[in-house]
Coordinates of C-alpha atoms and ligand atoms in Angstrom, one line a residue:
X1 CA -0.1 0.0 -0.1
X2 CA 1.1 3.6 -0.3
X3 CA 0.2 6.7 1.3
X4 CA -1.5 8.2 -1.7
X5 CA -4.3 5.7 -1.8
X6 CA -5.5 6.8 1.9
X7 CA -7.5 9.5 2.3
X8 CA -5.4 12.3 3.6
X9 CA -6.0 15.1 2.5
X10 CA -3.3 16.8 0.1
X11 CA -1.5 18.9 3.1
X12 CA -0.7 16.2 5.0
X13 CA 0.0 13.8 1.9
X14 CA 2.6 17.0 1.0
X15 CA 3.6 16.6 4.8
X16 CA 4.2 12.7 4.3
X17 CA 6.3 13.2 0.9
X18 CA 8.7 16.0 3.1
X19 CA 9.3 13.9 6.0
X20 CA 10.3 11.2 3.3
X21 CA 7.7 8.1 4.4
X22 CA 7.0 6.1 1.1
X23 CA 5.2 3.1 2.7
X24 CA 2.8 3.4 5.4
X25 CA 3.9 1.3 8.7
X26 CA 2.2 -2.2 9.3
X27 CA 0.4 0.0 12.3
X28 CA -0.3 2.8 10.1
X29 CA -1.8 0.5 7.3
X30 CA -4.0 -0.9 10.1
X31 CA -4.9 2.1 12.1
X32 CA -5.4 4.8 9.8
X33 CA -8.5 3.8 8.0
X34 CA -10.4 2.9 10.9
X35 CA -9.5 6.1 12.8
X36 CA -10.0 8.1 10.2
X37 CA -14.4 6.6 10.6
X38 CA -13.9 8.2 14.0
X39 CA -13.6 4.1 15.6
X40 CA -11.5 4.3 18.8
X41 CA -8.4 2.0 19.1
X42 CA -6.8 -0.3 21.3
X43 CA -2.7 -0.3 19.8
X44 CA -0.5 -2.7 21.0
X45 CA 2.5 -1.7 20.3
X46 CA 6.0 0.2 20.7
X47 CA 7.9 3.2 19.9
X48 CA 9.5 2.7 16.8
X49 CA 6.7 0.8 14.8
X50 CA 5.3 4.1 13.4
X51 CA 3.0 4.6 15.7
X52 CA 3.0 8.4 16.4
X53 CA 1.7 8.7 12.6
X54 CA -0.8 6.1 12.9
X55 CA -2.5 8.2 15.1
X56 CA -1.7 11.6 14.3
X57 CA -2.2 12.1 11.0
X58 CA -5.9 10.8 11.0
X59 CA -6.5 12.7 13.7
X60 CA -4.9 15.7 11.9
X61 CA -7.1 14.6 8.9
X62 CA -10.5 15.0 11.2
X63 CA -9.3 18.2 12.7
X64 CA -9.3 19.8 9.6
X65 CA -12.8 18.2 8.4
X66 CA -14.9 18.9 11.7
X67 CA -14.8 22.5 10.6
X68 CA -14.6 23.5 14.2
X69 CA -12.1 26.2 15.8
X70 CA -9.8 26.4 18.9
X71 CA -11.0 28.4 21.2
X72 CA -9.1 30.6 24.5
X73 CA -7.3 28.3 26.9
X74 CA -8.9 25.3 25.1
X75 CA -7.1 22.2 23.1
X76 CA -9.0 19.9 20.6
X77 CA -7.0 17.0 21.3
X78 CA -5.1 15.8 23.6
X79 CA -2.5 13.2 24.0
X80 CA -0.4 12.3 27.0
X81 CA 2.7 10.9 27.5
X82 CA 4.6 9.7 31.0
X83 CA 8.1 11.7 29.6
X84 CA 9.1 15.2 28.8
X85 CA 11.1 13.4 26.0
X86 CA 8.9 11.7 24.7
X87 CA 5.8 14.5 25.1
X88 CA 8.7 16.6 22.8
X89 CA 9.4 14.0 20.6
X90 CA 5.4 13.4 19.5
X91 CA 4.9 17.1 19.5
X92 CA 7.8 17.5 17.2
X93 CA 6.0 14.9 14.7
X94 CA 2.3 16.7 14.6
X95 CA 4.5 20.0 13.8
X96 CA 5.6 17.9 10.9
X97 CA 2.9 16.3 9.8
X98 CA 1.0 19.3 10.4
X99 CA 3.9 22.0 8.5
X100 CA 0.9 22.7 5.7
X101 CA -2.3 23.2 7.6
X102 CA -3.4 25.9 9.9
X103 CA -3.2 23.7 12.6
X104 CA -1.5 24.4 16.4
X105 CA 0.1 22.4 18.2
X106 CA 2.1 22.9 22.1
X107 CA 3.7 21.2 24.5
X108 CA 3.5 21.2 28.7
X109 CA 5.8 19.1 30.8
X110 CA 7.5 19.7 34.3
X111 CA 11.0 20.4 35.4
X112 CA 11.0 24.0 33.7
X113 CA 9.5 27.3 33.9
X114 CA 5.2 27.1 33.3
X115 CA 5.2 31.0 32.1
X116 CA 5.7 30.2 28.2
X117 CA 3.4 27.0 28.5
X118 CA 0.5 29.2 29.6
X119 CA 1.5 31.9 27.2
X120 CA 0.7 29.2 24.0
X121 CA -2.1 28.2 26.3
X122 CA -3.6 31.6 26.4
X123 CA -5.3 31.7 23.2
X124 CA -6.1 28.0 22.5
X125 CA -4.1 24.8 20.9
X126 CA -5.7 22.1 18.8
X127 CA -3.3 19.7 19.5
X128 CA -1.8 19.8 22.9
X129 CA 0.5 17.2 24.1
X130 CA 1.2 17.0 27.6
X131 CA 2.3 14.9 30.9
X132 CA -0.1 14.3 33.5
X133 CA 1.1 16.2 36.5
X134 CA 1.7 19.4 34.2
X135 CA -1.5 19.4 32.8
X136 CA -3.3 18.7 36.1
X137 CA -1.3 22.3 37.5
X138 CA -2.1 24.3 34.5
X139 CA -5.8 23.1 34.5
X140 CA -5.5 23.7 38.6
X141 CA -4.2 27.6 37.6
X142 CA -7.1 27.3 35.4
X143 CA -4.5 28.1 32.4
X144 CA -6.3 25.4 30.6
X145 CA -9.7 23.5 30.4
X146 CA -10.7 19.9 29.0
X147 CA -14.0 20.9 27.8
X148 CA -13.7 21.0 24.2
X149 CA -11.2 18.1 23.6
X150 CA -12.4 16.2 20.3
X151 CA -10.0 13.2 20.5
X152 CA -7.7 12.4 23.0
X153 CA -4.7 9.5 22.9
X154 CA -3.0 7.9 26.0
X155 CA 0.4 6.5 24.7
X156 CA 2.7 4.4 26.6
X157 CA 0.3 3.0 29.1
X158 CA 2.4 0.5 30.9
X159 CA 4.8 3.0 31.2
X160 CA 2.2 5.5 32.6
X161 CA 1.3 2.6 35.8
X162 CA 4.9 2.0 36.1
X163 CA 5.6 5.8 36.9
X164 CA 2.7 6.1 39.1
X165 CA 0.4 8.0 37.0
X166 CA -2.7 5.5 37.3
X167 CA -4.6 8.4 39.7
X168 CA -3.4 11.4 37.5
X169 CA -5.4 9.8 34.5
X170 CA -8.1 9.3 36.0
X171 CA -8.1 12.1 37.4
X172 CA -7.8 13.7 33.9
X173 CA -10.3 11.1 32.3
X174 CA -12.7 12.3 34.6
X175 CA -12.5 15.9 33.3
X176 CA -13.3 15.0 29.5
X177 CA -16.4 15.3 27.6
X178 CA -18.4 12.1 26.8
X179 CA -18.5 12.6 23.4
X180 CA -14.6 12.1 21.8
X181 CA -12.6 9.5 20.2
X182 CA -10.3 7.5 22.4
X183 CA -6.9 5.9 21.6
X184 CA -5.1 3.9 23.7
X185 CA -1.4 3.0 23.3
X186 CA 0.9 0.5 25.2
X187 CA 3.4 -1.9 24.5
X188 CA 2.2 -4.7 26.6
X189 CA -1.3 -5.1 27.9
X190 CA -1.4 -7.0 31.5
X191 CA -5.1 -7.1 33.4
X192 CA -4.2 -4.1 35.1
X193 CA -3.8 -2.5 31.8
X194 CA -6.5 -3.6 30.1
X195 CA -8.7 -2.7 32.6
X196 CA -7.9 1.0 32.4
X197 CA -8.2 0.6 28.7
X198 CA -12.2 -1.0 29.3
X199 CA -12.8 2.4 31.5
X200 CA -11.5 4.8 28.7
X201 CA -12.3 3.1 25.1
X202 CA -15.7 2.6 23.8
X203 CA -16.9 -1.0 24.0
X204 CA -16.0 -2.0 20.7
X205 CA -12.6 -0.4 19.4
X206 CA -10.7 -1.1 16.9
X207 CA -7.0 -4.0 18.5
X208 CA -4.3 -3.7 16.9
X209 CA -1.3 -5.3 17.5
X210 CA 1.9 -5.3 16.1
X211 CA 5.7 -6.2 16.6
X212 CA 8.9 -3.7 16.9
X213 CA 10.5 -3.8 13.6
X214 CA 13.5 -4.7 15.8
X215 CA 16.8 -4.3 14.4
X216 CA 18.1 -8.0 13.7
X217 CA 21.4 -9.1 16.2
X218 CA 23.2 -10.6 13.3
X219 CA 23.4 -7.4 11.7
X220 CA 24.8 -5.9 13.9
X221 CA 28.8 -6.3 14.3
X222 CA 29.9 -6.8 18.2
X223 CA 33.3 -6.2 19.7
X224 CA 34.0 -7.3 23.2
X225 CA 37.2 -6.1 25.4
X226 CA 37.8 -7.7 28.5
X227 CA 38.9 -5.2 30.7
X228 CA 39.5 -3.4 34.2
X229 CA 36.6 -0.8 35.3
X230 CA 39.4 1.2 35.9
X231 CA 40.6 1.2 32.3
X232 CA 37.6 1.0 30.5
X233 CA 37.6 5.2 30.3
X234 CA 40.8 5.7 28.6
X235 CA 39.8 2.3 26.4
X236 CA 37.1 4.1 25.2
X237 CA 39.2 7.2 24.4
X238 CA 41.7 5.1 22.7
X239 CA 39.4 3.9 20.6
X240 CA 37.3 6.5 20.1
X241 CA 40.8 8.8 19.1
X242 CA 41.8 5.8 16.5
X243 CA 38.7 5.6 14.9
X244 CA 37.2 8.3 12.9
X245 CA 34.4 6.1 11.7
X246 CA 32.9 6.3 15.0
X247 CA 31.0 9.4 13.9
X248 CA 28.0 9.4 16.0
X249 CA 28.4 7.5 18.9
X250 CA 25.9 6.3 22.0
X251 CA 27.8 5.3 25.2
X252 CA 25.2 3.2 27.8
X253 CA 26.3 3.7 30.9
X254 CA 24.7 2.5 34.8
X255 CA 25.2 5.3 36.9
X256 CA 24.5 8.9 37.0
X257 CA 27.5 10.2 38.0
X258 CA 29.8 7.5 35.7
X259 CA 28.4 9.1 33.0
X260 CA 29.8 12.6 34.5
X261 CA 32.5 10.7 34.3
X262 CA 32.9 9.4 31.3
X263 CA 32.0 13.2 29.9
X264 CA 35.2 14.4 31.9
X265 CA 37.7 12.4 30.4
X266 CA 36.6 12.6 26.8
X267 CA 36.2 16.4 26.6
X268 CA 40.1 16.0 28.4
X269 CA 40.5 14.5 25.3
X270 CA 39.4 16.9 22.9
X271 CA 35.8 14.7 21.9
X272 CA 33.3 16.5 21.5
X273 CA 30.1 14.9 24.3
X274 CA 27.0 15.1 26.3
X275 CA 26.1 13.1 29.1
X276 CA 21.9 12.7 29.5
X277 CA 20.4 11.2 32.7
X278 CA 17.7 11.9 35.6
X279 CA 19.7 14.6 37.2
X280 CA 20.2 17.0 33.9
X281 CA 17.4 19.3 33.8
X282 CA 15.3 19.1 31.0
X283 CA 16.8 22.0 28.8
X284 CA 20.2 20.0 29.4
X285 CA 19.0 16.8 28.5
X286 CA 16.9 18.5 24.9
X287 CA 20.1 20.4 24.3
X288 CA 22.7 18.1 24.8
X289 CA 20.0 15.1 22.9
X290 CA 19.0 18.1 19.7
X291 CA 23.2 18.5 19.5
X292 CA 24.2 14.7 19.1
X293 CA 20.9 14.6 16.7
X294 CA 22.2 17.6 14.6
X295 CA 25.8 16.1 14.7
X296 CA 27.7 18.8 16.5
X297 CA 28.8 16.7 19.3
X298 CA 30.0 13.2 18.3
X299 CA 29.3 11.3 21.5
X300 CA 26.2 11.3 24.0
X301 CA 26.8 9.6 26.8
X302 CA 23.5 8.0 28.8
X303 CA 21.9 6.0 31.4
X304 CA 19.3 3.3 30.3
X305 CA 16.5 5.4 32.0
X306 CA 17.3 8.5 29.9
X307 CA 17.8 7.0 26.9
X308 CA 14.5 5.0 26.7
X309 CA 12.6 5.5 23.7
X310 CA 14.5 8.4 22.6
X311 CA 14.8 8.0 18.7
X312 CA 18.1 8.9 17.0
X313 CA 18.8 7.7 13.5
X314 CA 22.4 7.1 12.1
X315 CA 23.6 5.5 15.6
X316 CA 27.1 4.5 13.8
X317 CA 28.3 2.7 17.3
X318 CA 26.9 1.8 20.5
X319 CA 28.8 1.7 23.6
X320 CA 28.2 -0.5 26.7
X321 CA 30.7 0.7 28.9
X322 CA 28.9 -1.2 31.8
X323 CA 27.2 -3.8 31.1
X324 CA 23.6 -4.4 31.7
X325 CA 22.1 -6.6 34.7
X326 CA 19.1 -7.1 32.5
X327 CA 20.0 -8.4 30.0
X328 CA 17.2 -7.6 27.3
X329 CA 18.1 -4.4 28.0
X330 CA 21.3 -5.2 26.1
X331 CA 19.7 -5.7 23.2
X332 CA 17.6 -2.7 23.3
X333 CA 20.6 -0.7 23.7
X334 CA 22.4 -2.0 20.7
X335 CA 19.4 -1.8 18.2
X336 CA 19.8 1.7 18.5
X337 CA 22.5 1.0 15.8
X338 CA 22.2 -0.6 12.5
X339 CA 18.8 0.7 11.6
X340 CA 16.9 1.3 8.2
X341 CA 19.7 -1.0 6.3
X342 CA 22.5 0.8 7.8
X343 CA 26.0 -0.5 9.1
X344 CA 26.1 -0.7 13.2
X345 CA 28.7 -1.8 15.3
X346 CA 28.2 -2.5 19.2
X347 CA 31.3 -2.4 21.6
X348 CA 31.0 -3.8 25.3
X349 CA 33.2 -3.7 27.8
X350 CA 33.1 -6.3 30.2
X351 CA 35.0 -6.1 33.4
X352 CA 35.9 -9.5 35.6
X353 CA 32.9 -8.8 37.9
X354 CA 30.9 -9.0 34.9
X355 CA 31.2 -11.9 33.9
X356 CA 28.2 -13.4 34.8
X357 CA 26.0 -11.2 33.0
X358 CA 28.2 -11.1 30.1
X359 CA 27.7 -15.0 29.8
X360 CA 23.5 -14.1 30.2
X361 CA 23.7 -11.9 27.1
X362 CA 25.6 -14.4 25.4
X363 CA 22.6 -16.6 26.1
X364 CA 19.7 -14.7 25.3
X365 CA 20.9 -12.8 22.1
X366 CA 22.3 -16.8 21.5
X367 CA 25.6 -15.1 20.3
X368 CA 29.4 -15.4 21.2
X369 CA 31.0 -11.5 21.1
X370 CA 34.0 -12.0 19.1
X371 CA 36.7 -10.3 21.2
X372 CA 37.7 -7.0 19.6
X373 CA 41.4 -6.5 18.0
X374 CA 43.8 -6.2 21.3
X375 CA 46.7 -4.5 20.1
X376 CA 44.8 -1.4 21.7
X377 CA 45.3 -2.3 24.9
X378 CA 49.4 -1.8 24.1
X379 CA 48.0 1.9 23.5
X380 CA 46.7 2.0 27.3
X381 CA 48.3 4.2 30.0
X382 CA 49.4 1.4 32.5
X383 CA 46.9 0.6 35.5
X384 CA 46.6 2.4 38.8
X385 CA 47.9 1.0 42.0
X386 CA 44.3 -0.8 43.6
X387 CA 44.1 0.2 47.2
X388 CA 42.2 -2.4 49.3
X389 CA 39.8 0.0 49.8
X390 CA 38.9 0.5 45.7
X391 CA 39.6 -3.3 45.4
X392 CA 36.8 -3.7 47.9
X393 CA 34.7 -1.4 45.6
X394 CA 32.1 -2.9 43.6
X395 CA 31.4 -1.7 39.8
X396 CA 29.1 1.0 41.0
X397 CA 31.8 2.5 43.2
X398 CA 30.3 1.4 46.5
X399 CA 31.5 -0.3 49.3
X400 CA 30.1 -3.9 49.8
X401 CA 27.3 -3.7 52.5
X402 CA 28.4 -4.9 55.7
X403 CA 26.0 -7.1 58.0
X404 CA 24.4 -5.7 61.5
X405 CA 27.1 -8.1 63.1
X406 CA 30.2 -6.8 61.6
X407 CA 28.9 -3.3 62.2
X408 CA 28.1 -3.9 65.9
X409 CA 31.4 -5.4 66.4
X410 CA 33.1 -2.4 64.6
X411 CA 31.2 -0.4 67.4
X412 CA 32.4 -2.5 69.9
X413 CA 35.5 -2.8 69.5
X414 CA 35.5 0.8 68.9
X415 CA 34.1 1.5 72.3
X416 CA 36.5 -1.0 74.2
X417 CA 39.3 1.1 72.5
X418 CA 38.1 4.5 73.7
X419 CA 37.6 3.1 77.1
X420 CA 41.2 0.8 77.3
X421 CA 42.2 5.1 76.3
X422 CA 40.3 6.8 78.8
X423 CA 42.0 3.9 81.5
X424 CA 45.1 5.5 79.8
X425 CA 45.6 8.6 81.8
X426 CA 44.0 12.6 80.6
X427 CA 46.5 13.4 78.3
X428 CA 46.5 10.1 76.5
X429 CA 42.8 9.9 76.4
X430 CA 42.5 13.4 74.4
X431 CA 45.1 12.4 71.8
X432 CA 44.8 9.2 72.1
X433 CA 41.5 8.0 71.8
X434 CA 40.7 10.1 68.8
X435 CA 43.4 8.9 66.9
X436 CA 42.4 5.3 67.8
X437 CA 38.8 6.6 66.6
X438 CA 39.8 7.7 63.0
X439 CA 42.3 4.1 62.6
X440 CA 39.0 2.1 63.8
X441 CA 37.5 4.2 61.0
X442 CA 39.6 3.6 58.6
X443 CA 40.5 0.0 59.1
X444 CA 36.8 -0.6 58.8
X445 CA 37.1 0.5 55.1
X446 CA 35.1 4.2 55.6
X447 CA 37.5 7.2 55.2
X448 CA 35.2 10.5 56.6
X449 CA 35.8 11.9 52.3
X450 CA 33.1 7.9 51.6
X451 CA 30.3 10.3 50.7
X452 CA 31.9 12.6 48.3
X453 CA 34.5 10.1 47.1
X454 CA 32.4 7.1 45.4
X455 CA 32.0 8.2 41.9
Ligands
AMP1 P1 7.5 5.9 16.2 O1 7.1 4.4 16.3 O2 6.0 6.8 15.5 O3 8.5 6.6 16.9 O4 8.2 6.0 14.5 C1 9.5 5.3 14.6 C2 10.4 6.2 13.4 O5 9.7 6.0 12.3 C3 10.8 7.6 13.6 O6 11.7 7.8 13.3 C4 9.7 8.0 12.4 O7 10.1 8.9 11.7 C5 9.7 6.5 11.4 N1 8.5 6.3 10.2 C6 7.4 6.5 11.0 N2 6.8 6.1 9.8 C7 7.3 6.2 8.7 C8 7.0 5.6 7.3 N3 5.7 5.1 7.2 N4 8.2 5.0 6.8 C9 9.1 5.5 6.9 N5 9.4 5.9 8.6 C10 8.5 6.2 9.4

């Protein structure tokens, strides 16, 4: 099927041509005709299947057809999403598809000032993409009402529930007018989600189910480097410095502190990069992502959570700086490269304490990851000396947890030492006891700087 065969108005057909789509994806082919007739839809689909256009194009068509106009502080189409990144991404798609129409769009999400968002809403918008918290906040401030909503889309419903948005969603749904078209998307459909869907959708919604078009793992060239965790930064730097073809590189790291540390190492080497993780402000995250998409920076370092749902084309290399505990995550990570028939390389670093994760990943993917070129190790600086404390730290930089008994024994020892020092006379007590306590703390592996020195 071709897009021209779908009953979409010329401005929408033109926009589809401008963004370069030729044929509808399976979810688009299955959803667009029924949605154009005004039916409710239950879609079991993930990001990457083309689901945004599957709901955006028919909604835009119906907005054009309905002949109604937006009114101040209202919207005609409401799309709820769980995260700011996804909301921005979806609004961008709507903007692209509506570029040859007069349909207006807006996006509201938390974590930034609400002033601009309120100003946009004053005149009203056709399409409002929102995260639930900020939407309820602005409704509470009377910046917007939902009384004119004709189309309601709940996207990524399973993640909404995972993130604890169920009450917010119920509140929003309670404010919607009775007559409306509803679309409900979720990647999975456990009972809790289908119960929620049944409270939102009409009795017989159209049901569409599509599997994500994942990159076949055999198409990704993989390499493995077994390396001590303290030398991973040097190895990453060396590989990036000696391989110019690594043009658009995504580096995955388990921790927020770890991502910042990698950025510091790469920046020192003059490699343009940025980090995205949960502690970065929304503006910084968007800026980093935009610069990466536009190839103003070469490397984006991300935690799994920050990178979820983010869609970047043409990633040439994915690095697993740390191996993920959840083995499926590995498949999602490396699937960011080798998309749309392009070539892609995934390079994984494995420290001795990650061997078990490596075995789990190889078992899951049924691929034995070949070792990379070992000559690179010769170019690395010699490893720093291990101290007993750093050796004891796990790959999150944390000391192993001590049992209650160990902590109790430690305190008992400190107390006894203190009493002994007291018996040893006034002068001794003042100098000696303090010294003892410091020594004991260090012996127990907890330097006074522990909190600050972890990452
Ligand atoms: P989505 O699942 O909506 O996040 O879409 C995933 C990616 O597929 C986005 O980069 C879209 O631009 C792209 N896409 C959506 N529909 C089509 C299509 N019919 N042909 C080619 N690419 C598409």
